[in-house]
Amino acid sequence: PLLFPILEAHIRESIRALATDETFTDQVNSQLTHLALEQGARAKTVATQLGISEATLYRRLRSEGTSFKRLSDDAAKSLASLLIRQKRLTISAIANRLGYSETAALTRAFRRWFGMSPREYRNSI
């Protein structure tokens, strides 16, 4: 019981130090990666997870020289590249997991990112 307050203070300080080492962009990227695998990443959802308004999210990212759209697109590209390697996942399931409304939207994104369709990309690996 006597050690608990000391450990609690140490844990709080460690968490505070970790939080300050990360840029806001890093925090948003972390949320995007986590949320994209669960339900598709949306600005409102990310802002809620970070405890801020959507406007603040956009403003803070702009102040760091980036945008939610850019981070979201980069996260989707990375995750799509990983998920497409899972042969048991259909292209439709991947599109759904990444929050695309339809497979055609994922196909257009793949062409923009990699210069080929998801199926062509899967066959090339």
Short mmCIF file of N, CA and C in Angstrom, two decimals:
data_model
loop_
_atom_site.label_atom_id
_atom_site.label_comp_id
_atom_site.label_asym_id
_atom_site.label_seq_id
_atom_site.Cartn_x
_atom_site.Cartn_y
_atom_site.Cartn_z
N PRO A 1 0.81 -1.23 0.00
CA PRO A 1 0.00 0.00 0.00
C PRO A 1 0.84 1.27 0.00
N LEU A 2 1.99 1.24 0.65
CA LEU A 2 2.84 2.44 0.69
C LEU A 2 3.51 2.70 -0.65
N LEU A 3 3.72 1.66 -1.41
CA LEU A 3 4.40 1.79 -2.69
C LEU A 3 3.46 2.25 -3.81
N PHE A 4 2.17 2.03 -3.64
CA PHE A 4 1.20 2.36 -4.69
C PHE A 4 1.27 3.81 -5.14
N PRO A 5 1.27 4.82 -4.25
CA PRO A 5 1.34 6.22 -4.71
C PRO A 5 2.62 6.52 -5.50
N ILE A 6 3.69 5.90 -5.13
CA ILE A 6 4.97 6.12 -5.83
C ILE A 6 4.88 5.53 -7.24
N LEU A 7 4.38 4.30 -7.34
CA LEU A 7 4.23 3.66 -8.64
C LEU A 7 3.24 4.41 -9.52
N GLU A 8 2.15 4.86 -8.93
CA GLU A 8 1.15 5.60 -9.68
C GLU A 8 1.74 6.90 -10.25
N ALA A 9 2.51 7.60 -9.45
CA ALA A 9 3.15 8.84 -9.91
C ALA A 9 4.14 8.53 -11.04
N HIS A 10 4.87 7.45 -10.90
CA HIS A 10 5.85 7.07 -11.93
C HIS A 10 5.13 6.71 -13.24
N ILE A 11 4.05 5.97 -13.15
CA ILE A 11 3.28 5.60 -14.35
C ILE A 11 2.71 6.84 -15.03
N ARG A 12 2.15 7.74 -14.24
CA ARG A 12 1.60 8.98 -14.82
C ARG A 12 2.68 9.78 -15.52
N GLU A 13 3.85 9.89 -14.92
CA GLU A 13 4.95 10.64 -15.51
C GLU A 13 5.45 9.96 -16.80
N SER A 14 5.49 8.63 -16.79
CA SER A 14 5.91 7.90 -17.99
C SER A 14 4.93 8.11 -19.14
N ILE A 15 3.65 8.08 -18.84
CA ILE A 15 2.63 8.31 -19.85
C ILE A 15 2.72 9.73 -20.39
N ARG A 16 2.92 10.69 -19.51
CA ARG A 16 3.05 12.09 -19.92
C ARG A 16 4.27 12.27 -20.82
N ALA A 17 5.37 11.62 -20.48
CA ALA A 17 6.59 11.73 -21.30
C ALA A 17 6.37 11.11 -22.67
N LEU A 18 5.70 9.98 -22.72
CA LEU A 18 5.41 9.36 -24.01
C LEU A 18 4.52 10.23 -24.87
N ALA A 19 3.52 10.82 -24.26
CA ALA A 19 2.58 11.67 -25.00
C ALA A 19 3.27 12.89 -25.58
N THR A 20 4.24 13.44 -24.88
CA THR A 20 4.89 14.65 -25.38
C THR A 20 5.95 14.34 -26.44
N ASP A 21 6.43 13.10 -26.48
CA ASP A 21 7.42 12.73 -27.48
C ASP A 21 6.77 12.57 -28.86
N GLU A 22 5.48 12.28 -28.89
CA GLU A 22 4.77 12.05 -30.12
C GLU A 22 4.21 13.36 -30.67
N THR A 23 4.35 13.57 -31.95
CA THR A 23 3.72 14.74 -32.55
C THR A 23 2.23 14.47 -32.69
N PHE A 24 1.48 15.49 -32.93
CA PHE A 24 0.05 15.33 -33.14
C PHE A 24 -0.19 14.46 -34.37
N THR A 25 0.61 14.66 -35.40
CA THR A 25 0.50 13.85 -36.61
C THR A 25 0.70 12.37 -36.28
N ASP A 26 1.68 12.06 -35.42
CA ASP A 26 1.90 10.67 -35.01
C ASP A 26 0.68 10.10 -34.29
N GLN A 27 0.09 10.91 -33.44
CA GLN A 27 -1.10 10.47 -32.70
C GLN A 27 -2.25 10.17 -33.67
N VAL A 28 -2.43 11.05 -34.66
CA VAL A 28 -3.50 10.84 -35.64
C VAL A 28 -3.21 9.59 -36.47
N ASN A 29 -1.96 9.41 -36.89
CA ASN A 29 -1.59 8.21 -37.65
C ASN A 29 -1.89 6.95 -36.86
N SER A 30 -1.59 6.96 -35.60
CA SER A 30 -1.87 5.81 -34.74
C SER A 30 -3.36 5.51 -34.71
N GLN A 31 -4.17 6.55 -34.55
CA GLN A 31 -5.62 6.36 -34.53
C GLN A 31 -6.12 5.87 -35.89
N LEU A 32 -5.59 6.43 -36.96
CA LEU A 32 -6.01 6.02 -38.30
C LEU A 32 -5.75 4.54 -38.53
N THR A 33 -4.58 4.08 -38.16
CA THR A 33 -4.22 2.68 -38.35
C THR A 33 -5.14 1.79 -37.53
N HIS A 34 -5.34 2.16 -36.28
CA HIS A 34 -6.19 1.37 -35.39
C HIS A 34 -7.64 1.35 -35.88
N LEU A 35 -8.17 2.50 -36.21
CA LEU A 35 -9.57 2.61 -36.60
C LEU A 35 -9.84 2.02 -37.98
N ALA A 36 -8.89 2.15 -38.89
CA ALA A 36 -9.10 1.63 -40.24
C ALA A 36 -9.31 0.12 -40.22
N LEU A 37 -8.62 -0.55 -39.32
CA LEU A 37 -8.78 -2.00 -39.24
C LEU A 37 -10.10 -2.38 -38.58
N GLU A 38 -10.67 -1.48 -37.80
CA GLU A 38 -11.91 -1.79 -37.10
C GLU A 38 -13.15 -1.34 -37.84
N GLN A 39 -13.15 -0.11 -38.35
CA GLN A 39 -14.42 0.42 -38.87
C GLN A 39 -14.25 1.44 -39.97
N GLY A 40 -13.06 1.65 -40.44
CA GLY A 40 -12.87 2.70 -41.43
C GLY A 40 -12.62 4.01 -40.69
N ALA A 41 -11.64 4.74 -41.11
CA ALA A 41 -11.24 5.94 -40.39
C ALA A 41 -11.98 7.16 -40.91
N ARG A 42 -12.59 7.88 -40.04
CA ARG A 42 -13.27 9.13 -40.37
C ARG A 42 -12.74 10.21 -39.43
N ALA A 43 -12.68 11.42 -39.92
CA ALA A 43 -12.13 12.54 -39.14
C ALA A 43 -12.88 12.69 -37.82
N LYS A 44 -14.18 12.60 -37.87
CA LYS A 44 -14.98 12.77 -36.64
C LYS A 44 -14.63 11.70 -35.61
N THR A 45 -14.47 10.47 -36.06
CA THR A 45 -14.13 9.38 -35.15
C THR A 45 -12.74 9.58 -34.54
N VAL A 46 -11.78 9.96 -35.38
CA VAL A 46 -10.42 10.19 -34.89
C VAL A 46 -10.41 11.35 -33.89
N ALA A 47 -11.11 12.42 -34.22
CA ALA A 47 -11.18 13.57 -33.31
C ALA A 47 -11.78 13.16 -31.97
N THR A 48 -12.84 12.39 -32.01
CA THR A 48 -13.48 11.92 -30.78
C THR A 48 -12.51 11.08 -29.96
N GLN A 49 -11.78 10.18 -30.62
CA GLN A 49 -10.80 9.34 -29.91
C GLN A 49 -9.71 10.18 -29.25
N LEU A 50 -9.35 11.29 -29.88
CA LEU A 50 -8.31 12.17 -29.34
C LEU A 50 -8.86 13.21 -28.36
N GLY A 51 -10.18 13.24 -28.23
CA GLY A 51 -10.80 14.17 -27.28
C GLY A 51 -10.81 15.61 -27.74
N ILE A 52 -10.90 15.81 -29.06
CA ILE A 52 -10.92 17.17 -29.62
C ILE A 52 -12.03 17.27 -30.66
N SER A 53 -12.30 18.49 -31.10
CA SER A 53 -13.31 18.66 -32.15
C SER A 53 -12.68 18.38 -33.51
N GLU A 54 -13.54 18.15 -34.48
CA GLU A 54 -13.08 17.91 -35.85
C GLU A 54 -12.31 19.13 -36.38
N ALA A 55 -12.81 20.33 -36.07
CA ALA A 55 -12.15 21.56 -36.53
C ALA A 55 -10.75 21.67 -35.93
N THR A 56 -10.61 21.30 -34.66
CA THR A 56 -9.30 21.34 -34.01
C THR A 56 -8.36 20.33 -34.65
N LEU A 57 -8.89 19.17 -34.97
CA LEU A 57 -8.09 18.14 -35.65
C LEU A 57 -7.51 18.70 -36.94
N TYR A 58 -8.37 19.29 -37.78
CA TYR A 58 -7.91 19.87 -39.05
C TYR A 58 -6.91 21.00 -38.83
N ARG A 59 -7.19 21.85 -37.88
CA ARG A 59 -6.32 23.00 -37.60
C ARG A 59 -4.93 22.55 -37.12
N ARG A 60 -4.90 21.60 -36.20
CA ARG A 60 -3.61 21.15 -35.67
C ARG A 60 -2.79 20.42 -36.74
N LEU A 61 -3.45 19.63 -37.56
CA LEU A 61 -2.72 18.97 -38.65
C LEU A 61 -2.17 19.98 -39.64
N ARG A 62 -2.97 20.98 -39.96
CA ARG A 62 -2.52 22.04 -40.88
C ARG A 62 -1.30 22.75 -40.30
N SER A 63 -1.30 22.98 -38.98
CA SER A 63 -0.17 23.67 -38.35
C SER A 63 1.10 22.81 -38.40
N GLU A 64 0.95 21.48 -38.55
CA GLU A 64 2.10 20.59 -38.68
C GLU A 64 2.44 20.31 -40.14
N GLY A 65 1.75 21.00 -41.04
CA GLY A 65 2.08 20.90 -42.46
C GLY A 65 1.50 19.69 -43.17
N THR A 66 0.42 19.15 -42.65
CA THR A 66 -0.20 18.01 -43.30
C THR A 66 -1.72 18.15 -43.25
N SER A 67 -2.42 17.14 -43.71
CA SER A 67 -3.88 17.18 -43.70
C SER A 67 -4.42 15.80 -43.32
N PHE A 68 -5.65 15.79 -42.87
CA PHE A 68 -6.28 14.51 -42.54
C PHE A 68 -6.39 13.64 -43.78
N LYS A 69 -6.74 14.24 -44.89
CA LYS A 69 -6.88 13.49 -46.14
C LYS A 69 -5.57 12.79 -46.50
N ARG A 70 -4.46 13.52 -46.39
CA ARG A 70 -3.15 12.94 -46.73
C ARG A 70 -2.81 11.78 -45.78
N LEU A 71 -3.01 11.99 -44.48
CA LEU A 71 -2.69 10.94 -43.51
C LEU A 71 -3.60 9.74 -43.69
N SER A 72 -4.87 10.01 -43.94
CA SER A 72 -5.84 8.94 -44.14
C SER A 72 -5.49 8.12 -45.38
N ASP A 73 -5.12 8.80 -46.44
CA ASP A 73 -4.75 8.13 -47.69
C ASP A 73 -3.49 7.30 -47.49
N ASP A 74 -2.49 7.86 -46.80
CA ASP A 74 -1.25 7.12 -46.53
C ASP A 74 -1.51 5.88 -45.68
N ALA A 75 -2.35 6.02 -44.66
CA ALA A 75 -2.68 4.88 -43.79
C ALA A 75 -3.42 3.81 -44.59
N ALA A 76 -4.36 4.23 -45.42
CA ALA A 76 -5.12 3.28 -46.23
C ALA A 76 -4.20 2.55 -47.20
N LYS A 77 -3.26 3.27 -47.79
CA LYS A 77 -2.31 2.66 -48.73
C LYS A 77 -1.47 1.60 -48.03
N SER A 78 -0.94 1.92 -46.87
CA SER A 78 -0.12 0.97 -46.11
C SER A 78 -0.91 -0.26 -45.71
N LEU A 79 -2.11 -0.03 -45.20
CA LEU A 79 -2.94 -1.15 -44.76
C LEU A 79 -3.41 -1.98 -45.95
N ALA A 80 -3.75 -1.33 -47.05
CA ALA A 80 -4.18 -2.06 -48.24
C ALA A 80 -3.06 -2.96 -48.73
N SER A 81 -1.85 -2.45 -48.71
CA SER A 81 -0.70 -3.23 -49.15
C SER A 81 -0.50 -4.46 -48.26
N LEU A 82 -0.73 -4.31 -46.96
CA LEU A 82 -0.61 -5.45 -46.05
C LEU A 82 -1.78 -6.43 -46.21
N LEU A 83 -2.98 -5.89 -46.28
CA LEU A 83 -4.16 -6.75 -46.35
C LEU A 83 -4.25 -7.53 -47.65
N ILE A 84 -3.79 -6.94 -48.75
CA ILE A 84 -3.89 -7.61 -50.05
C ILE A 84 -3.02 -8.87 -50.07
N ARG A 85 -2.04 -8.93 -49.21
CA ARG A 85 -1.16 -10.10 -49.12
C ARG A 85 -1.86 -11.28 -48.44
N GLN A 86 -2.94 -11.00 -47.75
CA GLN A 86 -3.72 -12.05 -47.10
C GLN A 86 -4.66 -12.66 -48.15
N LYS A 87 -4.23 -13.72 -48.76
CA LYS A 87 -4.96 -14.32 -49.89
C LYS A 87 -6.38 -14.73 -49.51
N ARG A 88 -6.61 -15.02 -48.25
CA ARG A 88 -7.95 -15.45 -47.83
C ARG A 88 -8.95 -14.30 -47.80
N LEU A 89 -8.46 -13.05 -47.78
CA LEU A 89 -9.34 -11.89 -47.80
C LEU A 89 -9.72 -11.53 -49.23
N THR A 90 -10.99 -11.37 -49.48
CA THR A 90 -11.42 -10.95 -50.81
C THR A 90 -11.16 -9.45 -50.97
N ILE A 91 -11.11 -9.01 -52.20
CA ILE A 91 -10.92 -7.58 -52.49
C ILE A 91 -12.07 -6.79 -51.87
N SER A 92 -13.25 -7.34 -51.96
CA SER A 92 -14.43 -6.70 -51.39
C SER A 92 -14.30 -6.55 -49.87
N ALA A 93 -13.80 -7.59 -49.20
CA ALA A 93 -13.61 -7.54 -47.75
C ALA A 93 -12.56 -6.48 -47.38
N ILE A 94 -11.51 -6.37 -48.17
CA ILE A 94 -10.47 -5.37 -47.92
C ILE A 94 -11.06 -3.97 -48.09
N ALA A 95 -11.81 -3.77 -49.15
CA ALA A 95 -12.45 -2.47 -49.38
C ALA A 95 -13.35 -2.11 -48.21
N ASN A 96 -14.12 -3.06 -47.75
CA ASN A 96 -15.01 -2.84 -46.61
C ASN A 96 -14.22 -2.51 -45.34
N ARG A 97 -13.17 -3.25 -45.08
CA ARG A 97 -12.34 -3.03 -43.90
C ARG A 97 -11.70 -1.65 -43.89
N LEU A 98 -11.36 -1.16 -45.06
CA LEU A 98 -10.70 0.15 -45.15
C LEU A 98 -11.70 1.30 -45.24
N GLY A 99 -12.98 0.98 -45.21
CA GLY A 99 -14.00 2.02 -45.19
C GLY A 99 -14.44 2.51 -46.55
N TYR A 100 -14.08 1.79 -47.62
CA TYR A 100 -14.53 2.18 -48.96
C TYR A 100 -15.96 1.69 -49.15
N SER A 101 -16.76 2.52 -49.81
CA SER A 101 -18.18 2.19 -50.00
C SER A 101 -18.37 1.04 -50.98
N GLU A 102 -17.43 0.87 -51.88
CA GLU A 102 -17.54 -0.20 -52.87
C GLU A 102 -16.14 -0.61 -53.35
N THR A 103 -16.07 -1.77 -53.94
CA THR A 103 -14.80 -2.30 -54.43
C THR A 103 -14.19 -1.40 -55.49
N ALA A 104 -15.03 -0.78 -56.32
CA ALA A 104 -14.52 0.10 -57.38
C ALA A 104 -13.72 1.27 -56.80
N ALA A 105 -14.13 1.78 -55.65
CA ALA A 105 -13.39 2.88 -55.02
C ALA A 105 -12.00 2.42 -54.59
N LEU A 106 -11.91 1.20 -54.05
CA LEU A 106 -10.60 0.66 -53.68
C LEU A 106 -9.75 0.43 -54.92
N THR A 107 -10.36 -0.04 -55.98
CA THR A 107 -9.63 -0.28 -57.24
C THR A 107 -9.05 1.02 -57.77
N ARG A 108 -9.84 2.10 -57.75
CA ARG A 108 -9.32 3.41 -58.20
C ARG A 108 -8.16 3.86 -57.32
N ALA A 109 -8.28 3.66 -56.01
CA ALA A 109 -7.20 4.03 -55.09
C ALA A 109 -5.94 3.21 -55.37
N PHE A 110 -6.10 1.92 -55.59
CA PHE A 110 -4.95 1.06 -55.91
C PHE A 110 -4.25 1.53 -57.17
N ARG A 111 -5.02 1.88 -58.18
CA ARG A 111 -4.42 2.37 -59.43
C ARG A 111 -3.63 3.65 -59.18
N ARG A 112 -4.15 4.52 -58.33
CA ARG A 112 -3.46 5.78 -58.00
C ARG A 112 -2.18 5.49 -57.22
N TRP A 113 -2.24 4.57 -56.25
CA TRP A 113 -1.10 4.27 -55.39
C TRP A 113 -0.03 3.43 -56.08
N PHE A 114 -0.46 2.38 -56.76
CA PHE A 114 0.48 1.37 -57.26
C PHE A 114 0.50 1.21 -58.77
N GLY A 115 -0.40 1.90 -59.47
CA GLY A 115 -0.43 1.81 -60.92
C GLY A 115 -1.04 0.53 -61.44
N MET A 116 -1.77 -0.20 -60.60
CA MET A 116 -2.42 -1.44 -61.03
C MET A 116 -3.61 -1.73 -60.13
N SER A 117 -4.44 -2.66 -60.57
CA SER A 117 -5.63 -3.04 -59.80
C SER A 117 -5.20 -3.88 -58.58
N PRO A 118 -6.09 -4.02 -57.59
CA PRO A 118 -5.75 -4.87 -56.45
C PRO A 118 -5.43 -6.31 -56.85
N ARG A 119 -6.18 -6.83 -57.79
CA ARG A 119 -5.95 -8.20 -58.24
C ARG A 119 -4.56 -8.31 -58.90
N GLU A 120 -4.21 -7.36 -59.76
CA GLU A 120 -2.90 -7.36 -60.40
C GLU A 120 -1.79 -7.23 -59.35
N TYR A 121 -2.02 -6.38 -58.37
CA TYR A 121 -1.03 -6.19 -57.29
C TYR A 121 -0.85 -7.49 -56.52
N ARG A 122 -1.96 -8.15 -56.19
CA ARG A 122 -1.90 -9.42 -55.45
C ARG A 122 -1.15 -10.48 -56.26
N ASN A 123 -1.41 -10.53 -57.55
CA ASN A 123 -0.74 -11.52 -58.39
C ASN A 123 0.74 -11.21 -58.58
N SER A 124 1.13 -9.97 -58.42
CA SER A 124 2.54 -9.60 -58.61
C SER A 124 3.42 -9.90 -57.40
N ILE A 125 2.80 -10.18 -56.27
CA ILE A 125 3.60 -10.49 -55.08
C ILE A 125 3.76 -11.97 -54.84
#
